[in-house]
């Protein structure tokens, strides 16, 4: 197999950089070679790399070919070293691996060598000999296993017939098994009376013992033994959206590594489930719950012993559903097929349907042997999700792509909000559950349920509400937002006497929220004890209003379309998330009490101040971590907030930033400080609403539209300001002047309209390009951080000029931002002559947003565009330093408009011939 791979690689464009061969599908740009060489070094040395490569420079391909070349060499060295050791029959170094192959110092454990323990010589020698023998045995086993796997995958790759025959056989087996099962279940069903309704047994909590009492470690929820295979060294690649992940997988398929790489695409059950009955439940949470319940049924069924069977029959319990796609044998076959060829999520689902095996679990089974695991952010950055998916990071490589918002992403994943209506709903459901099953519950269950009820009551009370009343009609007296430290919140809520760690553990182990979900699904959560029936009519309305999906007033059709979100999951699950957040260290988070009108609309929100606590494990365990993106500037946030906070020493961090692939004269970045009538451009909050500022902005745009062909994309700092300016222009007649040259489009607020607007915008530009009339294209008025500032490609004529009106500073009055600034001022050291860390954060947030927006233009080597930053504040060297390198190096500051306009006219005249 190695020789096949080698000959294929030789047939490709093989590139050498820094003495390393990088197979590449075509001749790479110089910056791609540099990127791959730098990446290779970072992986080899076990460092943390911050990699910036502008969009359009082939970043994904550089990542793929750079990282997989390193893995290829690593595996080869490992194999050679193993062979050498096996031949010699003993290792040469005390850790059993050649120094180059052992994990880098950063992720090594620290068990003392026998010599260091001060034991007598003979013990030391004995221990050493034993270790050596064990290692040789382990290497032999690994070799056999690897050989078997390679043979199996080769067979699958080259013998499609065999594969399909196996599938047919599986289907037949499965059908027989299903019929047999149905018959035996029908026979098993007796006729004796029962205490609870049929099928209801599963809703009752089993006896709870905490882990301390049982002495078992906490672990993944299902089938851990299935995942207990050796995890080979691999690369975990994660990105933000499913379409970005799919795009990455397609790039791997097209690359020289597309044939022989063992790649698995992971996703949520919502994306991968092939059981139609489960899929139609809609929301991620409901799908997860149903699936896990079905796996549990299967396991419980397996574990029912012969002696238990008669008792079970006596209870005449209905057989609980299991998923027909979860068959161990077929999952293993699916795993092999996954590993035999690179597939994206769609192909994986198709394969799962064909093989009648679950792609979600099949993918998980494939993780240990995979070389490249492709997964969404959430799965990697949230420790419990990571564990549940069977991901082990020890000694592995992690690549986080599109990482410009990594800090925000980690913060959002771990910031939990629970609304007043959810608190009341959880309380009501829990109360009804206890009333229904109270007598069947063991004391410990009851104790914890009581604690949960108490917590819910106190959470509602601290918001100023009453748990016993309808949250929709309860008006809170003190509206506003209050921010508390965790300890103050616990104290003020009067719950500081409750051990939240234990309650959280109980929720996790007893799976109470899942039981409650099953209960509410069965009874619609309006199962009210008979003694309360007379008072019901009003109360019933209230309970119904708490139902998932209940609406207060009928929505307009457009709103209904926009808000059609999946059914929300169990409210207790939200509360559990909030409880978990409350166990964060006091200094690392805050609680925001938001009181808005009614109790329903009010909320408790946990705000994570220190995302580094959740990133620390990733950087500690991994061999190397790559944080990559098109625009990573300003990188100080990553270094200070994330990496230093996670305990990474400065020497372990490597920065790589490459230029753009375009020739220098294909871009004209300008900072313009004043307009055509010499009005100083100052878009601070106080000045931007002045009529003269809005007039001057309009005049600048009119001038630009006269000389720029095709599309002009103009970004405003907010929707509100965009509307204010447009309304002003409409009144002053400027809008009409603008429309002589460009048709005007505005960014819609509703996500479902974006595609339509973009389509019309590009059609208009195309049409104007062909018609060659007075209208030369279109002007798109967009908003920074809106729907068009990320992920949308304004290449070629779609974006010949990008204009940024003012600086999009975040709202400094927001209590959340103020708290974060204060936290950073307190926690981060302040270098002399530098801004306070809190102030730097605000500037960085602003410039990150600017960089994202202006990065929409220039998407490939032959593209060209002008970039115009309107505000004299951009002229500050400190602000310019936060621009991406490829813009920073070429940007010109124009104090007056005349020279700026002349430069723009010249640039676009010269470039007109290129398009
Ligand atoms: S096992 Fe797979 S196919 Fe079955 S319900 Fe779960 S996710 Fe869906």
PDB file of C-alpha atoms in Angstrom, residues 335-527:
ATOM      1  CA  UNK A 335     -17.008   2.074  10.258  1.00  0.00           C
ATOM      2  CA  UNK A 336     -14.741   0.197   7.862  1.00  0.00           C
ATOM      3  CA  UNK A 337     -16.489   1.654   4.854  1.00  0.00           C
ATOM      4  CA  UNK A 338     -16.191   5.138   6.338  1.00  0.00           C
ATOM      5  CA  UNK A 339     -12.464   4.658   6.763  1.00  0.00           C
ATOM      6  CA  UNK A 340     -11.999   3.159   3.327  1.00  0.00           C
ATOM      7  CA  UNK A 341     -12.753   6.373   1.436  1.00  0.00           C
ATOM      8  CA  UNK A 342     -13.124  10.091   2.218  1.00  0.00           C
ATOM      9  CA  UNK A 343     -16.783  11.044   2.634  1.00  0.00           C
ATOM     10  CA  UNK A 344     -18.626  14.174   3.669  1.00  0.00           C
ATOM     11  CA  UNK A 345     -21.680  14.156   5.928  1.00  0.00           C
ATOM     12  CA  UNK A 346     -24.114  13.769   3.034  1.00  0.00           C
ATOM     13  CA  UNK A 347     -22.254  10.803   1.623  1.00  0.00           C
ATOM     14  CA  UNK A 348     -22.023   9.307   5.081  1.00  0.00           C
ATOM     15  CA  UNK A 349     -25.784   9.585   5.551  1.00  0.00           C
ATOM     16  CA  UNK A 350     -26.402   8.017   2.151  1.00  0.00           C
ATOM     17  CA  UNK A 351     -24.076   5.170   3.047  1.00  0.00           C
ATOM     18  CA  UNK A 352     -25.781   4.713   6.404  1.00  0.00           C
ATOM     19  CA  UNK A 353     -29.206   4.521   4.781  1.00  0.00           C
ATOM     20  CA  UNK A 354     -27.969   2.020   2.251  1.00  0.00           C
ATOM     21  CA  UNK A 355     -26.265  -0.129   4.863  1.00  0.00           C
ATOM     22  CA  UNK A 356     -29.066   0.331   7.412  1.00  0.00           C
ATOM     23  CA  UNK A 357     -26.456   1.369   9.958  1.00  0.00           C
ATOM     24  CA  UNK A 358     -26.370   4.573  11.955  1.00  0.00           C
ATOM     25  CA  UNK A 359     -23.846   7.095  10.552  1.00  0.00           C
ATOM     26  CA  UNK A 360     -23.727   8.941  13.888  1.00  0.00           C
ATOM     27  CA  UNK A 361     -22.427   5.916  15.772  1.00  0.00           C
ATOM     28  CA  UNK A 362     -20.613   4.474  12.751  1.00  0.00           C
ATOM     29  CA  UNK A 363     -18.617   7.722  12.629  1.00  0.00           C
ATOM     30  CA  UNK A 364     -17.839   7.525  16.326  1.00  0.00           C
ATOM     31  CA  UNK A 365     -16.645   3.959  15.932  1.00  0.00           C
ATOM     32  CA  UNK A 366     -14.270   5.176  13.236  1.00  0.00           C
ATOM     33  CA  UNK A 367     -12.560   7.821  15.407  1.00  0.00           C
ATOM     34  CA  UNK A 368      -9.840   5.610  16.941  1.00  0.00           C
ATOM     35  CA  UNK A 369      -8.398   4.459  13.608  1.00  0.00           C
ATOM     36  CA  UNK A 370      -9.023   7.707  11.679  1.00  0.00           C
ATOM     37  CA  UNK A 371      -6.166   9.966  10.627  1.00  0.00           C
ATOM     38  CA  UNK A 372      -8.307  13.028  10.061  1.00  0.00           C
ATOM     39  CA  UNK A 373     -11.461  13.742  12.073  1.00  0.00           C
ATOM     40  CA  UNK A 374     -13.612  16.595  10.786  1.00  0.00           C
ATOM     41  CA  UNK A 375     -16.049  18.037  13.315  1.00  0.00           C
ATOM     42  CA  UNK A 376     -17.953  21.187  14.307  1.00  0.00           C
ATOM     43  CA  UNK A 377     -16.601  23.557  16.984  1.00  0.00           C
ATOM     44  CA  UNK A 378     -19.117  22.643  19.649  1.00  0.00           C
ATOM     45  CA  UNK A 379     -18.045  19.004  19.640  1.00  0.00           C
ATOM     46  CA  UNK A 380     -14.433  19.841  20.274  1.00  0.00           C
ATOM     47  CA  UNK A 381     -14.639  22.871  22.530  1.00  0.00           C
ATOM     48  CA  UNK A 382     -17.247  21.594  25.002  1.00  0.00           C
ATOM     49  CA  UNK A 383     -15.657  18.966  27.243  1.00  0.00           C
ATOM     50  CA  UNK A 384     -18.809  16.892  28.012  1.00  0.00           C
ATOM     51  CA  UNK A 385     -19.749  16.767  24.300  1.00  0.00           C
ATOM     52  CA  UNK A 386     -16.189  15.829  23.478  1.00  0.00           C
ATOM     53  CA  UNK A 387     -16.213  12.995  25.987  1.00  0.00           C
ATOM     54  CA  UNK A 388     -19.604  11.737  24.899  1.00  0.00           C
ATOM     55  CA  UNK A 389     -18.403  11.592  21.295  1.00  0.00           C
ATOM     56  CA  UNK A 390     -15.414   9.462  22.283  1.00  0.00           C
ATOM     57  CA  UNK A 391     -12.827  12.098  21.351  1.00  0.00           C
ATOM     58  CA  UNK A 392      -9.485  11.808  23.109  1.00  0.00           C
ATOM     59  CA  UNK A 393      -7.083  14.654  22.687  1.00  0.00           C
ATOM     60  CA  UNK A 394      -4.014  13.282  24.455  1.00  0.00           C
ATOM     61  CA  UNK A 395      -1.034  13.601  22.104  1.00  0.00           C
ATOM     62  CA  UNK A 396      -3.224  14.590  19.131  1.00  0.00           C
ATOM     63  CA  UNK A 397      -3.195  17.552  16.769  1.00  0.00           C
ATOM     64  CA  UNK A 398      -6.091  19.993  16.700  1.00  0.00           C
ATOM     65  CA  UNK A 399      -6.675  22.479  13.887  1.00  0.00           C
ATOM     66  CA  UNK A 400      -9.307  25.142  14.556  1.00  0.00           C
ATOM     67  CA  UNK A 401     -10.178  26.907  11.317  1.00  0.00           C
ATOM     68  CA  UNK A 402     -12.159  30.117  10.778  1.00  0.00           C
ATOM     69  CA  UNK A 403     -10.972  30.913  14.277  1.00  0.00           C
ATOM     70  CA  UNK A 404     -11.254  34.714  14.182  1.00  0.00           C
ATOM     71  CA  UNK A 405     -14.162  34.484  16.635  1.00  0.00           C
ATOM     72  CA  UNK A 406     -12.766  31.632  18.719  1.00  0.00           C
ATOM     73  CA  UNK A 407     -12.882  33.561  21.990  1.00  0.00           C
ATOM     74  CA  UNK A 408     -16.517  34.537  21.444  1.00  0.00           C
ATOM     75  CA  UNK A 409     -17.382  31.016  20.382  1.00  0.00           C
ATOM     76  CA  UNK A 410     -15.968  29.469  23.555  1.00  0.00           C
ATOM     77  CA  UNK A 411     -17.676  32.170  25.615  1.00  0.00           C
ATOM     78  CA  UNK A 412     -21.025  31.537  23.923  1.00  0.00           C
ATOM     79  CA  UNK A 413     -20.815  27.757  24.183  1.00  0.00           C
ATOM     80  CA  UNK A 414     -20.371  28.080  27.930  1.00  0.00           C
ATOM     81  CA  UNK A 415     -22.696  31.010  28.634  1.00  0.00           C
ATOM     82  CA  UNK A 416     -26.129  29.765  29.638  1.00  0.00           C
ATOM     83  CA  UNK A 417     -29.401  31.633  29.770  1.00  0.00           C
ATOM     84  CA  UNK A 418     -32.589  30.407  31.393  1.00  0.00           C
ATOM     85  CA  UNK A 419     -35.843  32.309  31.055  1.00  0.00           C
ATOM     86  CA  UNK A 420     -38.453  32.845  33.738  1.00  0.00           C
ATOM     87  CA  UNK A 421     -40.958  30.786  31.741  1.00  0.00           C
ATOM     88  CA  UNK A 422     -38.512  27.868  31.626  1.00  0.00           C
ATOM     89  CA  UNK A 423     -37.965  28.019  35.382  1.00  0.00           C
ATOM     90  CA  UNK A 424     -41.728  27.883  35.993  1.00  0.00           C
ATOM     91  CA  UNK A 425     -42.218  25.194  33.386  1.00  0.00           C
ATOM     92  CA  UNK A 426     -39.476  23.000  34.880  1.00  0.00           C
ATOM     93  CA  UNK A 427     -40.930  23.488  38.368  1.00  0.00           C
ATOM     94  CA  UNK A 428     -44.442  22.627  37.268  1.00  0.00           C
ATOM     95  CA  UNK A 429     -43.334  19.517  35.378  1.00  0.00           C
ATOM     96  CA  UNK A 430     -41.130  18.312  38.208  1.00  0.00           C
ATOM     97  CA  UNK A 431     -43.916  18.813  40.706  1.00  0.00           C
ATOM     98  CA  UNK A 432     -46.372  16.864  38.609  1.00  0.00           C
ATOM     99  CA  UNK A 433     -43.826  14.131  38.048  1.00  0.00           C
ATOM    100  CA  UNK A 434     -43.279  13.779  41.795  1.00  0.00           C
ATOM    101  CA  UNK A 435     -46.996  13.693  42.428  1.00  0.00           C
ATOM    102  CA  UNK A 436     -47.436  10.949  39.886  1.00  0.00           C
ATOM    103  CA  UNK A 437     -44.471   8.759  40.861  1.00  0.00           C
ATOM    104  CA  UNK A 438     -43.535  10.004  44.338  1.00  0.00           C
ATOM    105  CA  UNK A 439     -44.462   6.759  46.073  1.00  0.00           C
ATOM    106  CA  UNK A 440     -42.312   4.719  43.750  1.00  0.00           C
ATOM    107  CA  UNK A 441     -39.216   6.895  44.151  1.00  0.00           C
ATOM    108  CA  UNK A 442     -36.431   6.081  46.577  1.00  0.00           C
ATOM    109  CA  UNK A 443     -35.522   8.548  49.311  1.00  0.00           C
ATOM    110  CA  UNK A 444     -32.407   9.845  47.610  1.00  0.00           C
ATOM    111  CA  UNK A 445     -34.283  10.648  44.420  1.00  0.00           C
ATOM    112  CA  UNK A 446     -36.904  12.512  46.381  1.00  0.00           C
ATOM    113  CA  UNK A 447     -34.271  14.430  48.276  1.00  0.00           C
ATOM    114  CA  UNK A 448     -32.593  15.673  45.103  1.00  0.00           C
ATOM    115  CA  UNK A 449     -35.901  16.452  43.402  1.00  0.00           C
ATOM    116  CA  UNK A 450     -36.838  18.540  46.409  1.00  0.00           C
ATOM    117  CA  UNK A 451     -33.548  20.378  46.138  1.00  0.00           C
ATOM    118  CA  UNK A 452     -34.211  21.044  42.459  1.00  0.00           C
ATOM    119  CA  UNK A 453     -37.702  22.342  43.255  1.00  0.00           C
ATOM    120  CA  UNK A 454     -36.222  24.573  45.919  1.00  0.00           C
ATOM    121  CA  UNK A 455     -33.575  25.933  43.540  1.00  0.00           C
ATOM    122  CA  UNK A 456     -36.199  26.703  40.892  1.00  0.00           C
ATOM    123  CA  UNK A 457     -38.367  28.476  43.400  1.00  0.00           C
ATOM    124  CA  UNK A 458     -35.450  30.584  44.578  1.00  0.00           C
ATOM    125  CA  UNK A 459     -34.347  31.448  41.036  1.00  0.00           C
ATOM    126  CA  UNK A 460     -37.827  32.755  40.304  1.00  0.00           C
ATOM    127  CA  UNK A 461     -37.886  34.629  43.604  1.00  0.00           C
ATOM    128  CA  UNK A 462     -34.563  36.343  42.936  1.00  0.00           C
ATOM    129  CA  UNK A 463     -36.023  37.655  39.686  1.00  0.00           C
ATOM    130  CA  UNK A 464     -38.879  39.069  41.753  1.00  0.00           C
ATOM    131  CA  UNK A 465     -41.527  36.508  40.757  1.00  0.00           C
ATOM    132  CA  UNK A 466     -43.620  33.832  42.388  1.00  0.00           C
ATOM    133  CA  UNK A 467     -43.309  30.233  41.201  1.00  0.00           C
ATOM    134  CA  UNK A 468     -46.976  29.553  41.863  1.00  0.00           C
ATOM    135  CA  UNK A 469     -48.320  32.184  39.497  1.00  0.00           C
ATOM    136  CA  UNK A 470     -48.578  32.432  35.753  1.00  0.00           C
ATOM    137  CA  UNK A 471     -45.228  33.851  34.530  1.00  0.00           C
ATOM    138  CA  UNK A 472     -46.887  35.506  31.531  1.00  0.00           C
ATOM    139  CA  UNK A 473     -49.065  37.709  33.685  1.00  0.00           C
ATOM    140  CA  UNK A 474     -46.622  38.399  36.500  1.00  0.00           C
ATOM    141  CA  UNK A 475     -45.240  41.869  36.057  1.00  0.00           C
ATOM    142  CA  UNK A 476     -41.941  42.493  37.777  1.00  0.00           C
ATOM    143  CA  UNK A 477     -41.676  45.682  39.752  1.00  0.00           C
ATOM    144  CA  UNK A 478     -38.000  46.492  39.195  1.00  0.00           C
ATOM    145  CA  UNK A 479     -37.261  46.271  35.467  1.00  0.00           C
ATOM    146  CA  UNK A 480     -33.590  46.412  34.507  1.00  0.00           C
ATOM    147  CA  UNK A 481     -30.384  44.429  34.461  1.00  0.00           C
ATOM    148  CA  UNK A 482     -28.277  43.499  37.452  1.00  0.00           C
ATOM    149  CA  UNK A 483     -24.912  41.835  37.354  1.00  0.00           C
ATOM    150  CA  UNK A 484     -23.604  39.685  40.210  1.00  0.00           C
ATOM    151  CA  UNK A 485     -20.601  37.576  41.014  1.00  0.00           C
ATOM    152  CA  UNK A 486     -21.465  33.900  41.304  1.00  0.00           C
ATOM    153  CA  UNK A 487     -21.058  33.914  45.073  1.00  0.00           C
ATOM    154  CA  UNK A 488     -23.223  37.018  45.507  1.00  0.00           C
ATOM    155  CA  UNK A 489     -25.883  35.475  43.321  1.00  0.00           C
ATOM    156  CA  UNK A 490     -25.912  32.244  45.331  1.00  0.00           C
ATOM    157  CA  UNK A 491     -26.106  34.238  48.532  1.00  0.00           C
ATOM    158  CA  UNK A 492     -28.837  36.593  47.339  1.00  0.00           C
ATOM    159  CA  UNK A 493     -30.897  33.659  46.033  1.00  0.00           C
ATOM    160  CA  UNK A 494     -30.462  31.929  49.402  1.00  0.00           C
ATOM    161  CA  UNK A 495     -29.103  28.786  47.809  1.00  0.00           C
ATOM    162  CA  UNK A 496     -25.561  29.041  49.116  1.00  0.00           C
ATOM    163  CA  UNK A 497     -26.314  26.154  51.484  1.00  0.00           C
ATOM    164  CA  UNK A 498     -26.893  23.716  48.600  1.00  0.00           C
ATOM    165  CA  UNK A 499     -24.069  21.708  47.125  1.00  0.00           C
ATOM    166  CA  UNK A 500     -24.530  22.478  43.431  1.00  0.00           C
ATOM    167  CA  UNK A 501     -21.838  20.022  42.408  1.00  0.00           C
ATOM    168  CA  UNK A 502     -23.854  17.189  43.928  1.00  0.00           C
ATOM    169  CA  UNK A 503     -27.132  18.364  42.407  1.00  0.00           C
ATOM    170  CA  UNK A 504     -25.479  18.667  39.017  1.00  0.00           C
ATOM    171  CA  UNK A 505     -24.018  15.194  39.347  1.00  0.00           C
ATOM    172  CA  UNK A 506     -27.407  13.838  40.312  1.00  0.00           C
ATOM    173  CA  UNK A 507     -29.014  15.392  37.234  1.00  0.00           C
ATOM    174  CA  UNK A 508     -26.317  13.951  35.036  1.00  0.00           C
ATOM    175  CA  UNK A 509     -26.392  10.444  36.461  1.00  0.00           C
ATOM    176  CA  UNK A 510     -30.128  10.055  37.070  1.00  0.00           C
ATOM    177  CA  UNK A 511     -30.962  11.570  33.655  1.00  0.00           C
ATOM    178  CA  UNK A 512     -33.889  13.231  35.339  1.00  0.00           C
ATOM    179  CA  UNK A 513     -34.492  15.742  32.570  1.00  0.00           C
ATOM    180  CA  UNK A 514     -34.851  12.916  30.072  1.00  0.00           C
ATOM    181  CA  UNK A 515     -37.341  11.162  32.324  1.00  0.00           C
ATOM    182  CA  UNK A 516     -39.224  14.398  32.633  1.00  0.00           C
ATOM    183  CA  UNK A 517     -39.216  14.869  28.897  1.00  0.00           C
ATOM    184  CA  UNK A 518     -40.672  11.393  28.411  1.00  0.00           C
ATOM    185  CA  UNK A 519     -43.259  12.164  31.046  1.00  0.00           C
ATOM    186  CA  UNK A 520     -44.324  15.470  29.473  1.00  0.00           C
ATOM    187  CA  UNK A 521     -44.405  13.935  26.019  1.00  0.00           C
ATOM    188  CA  UNK A 522     -46.717  11.272  27.342  1.00  0.00           C
ATOM    189  CA  UNK A 523     -49.005  13.508  29.351  1.00  0.00           C
ATOM    190  CA  UNK A 524     -48.473  16.899  27.731  1.00  0.00           C
ATOM    191  CA  UNK A 525     -47.386  18.188  31.164  1.00  0.00           C
ATOM    192  CA  UNK A 526     -50.903  19.124  32.158  1.00  0.00           C
ATOM    193  CA  UNK A 527     -51.381  16.076  34.288  1.00  0.00           C
TER     194      UNK A 527
END
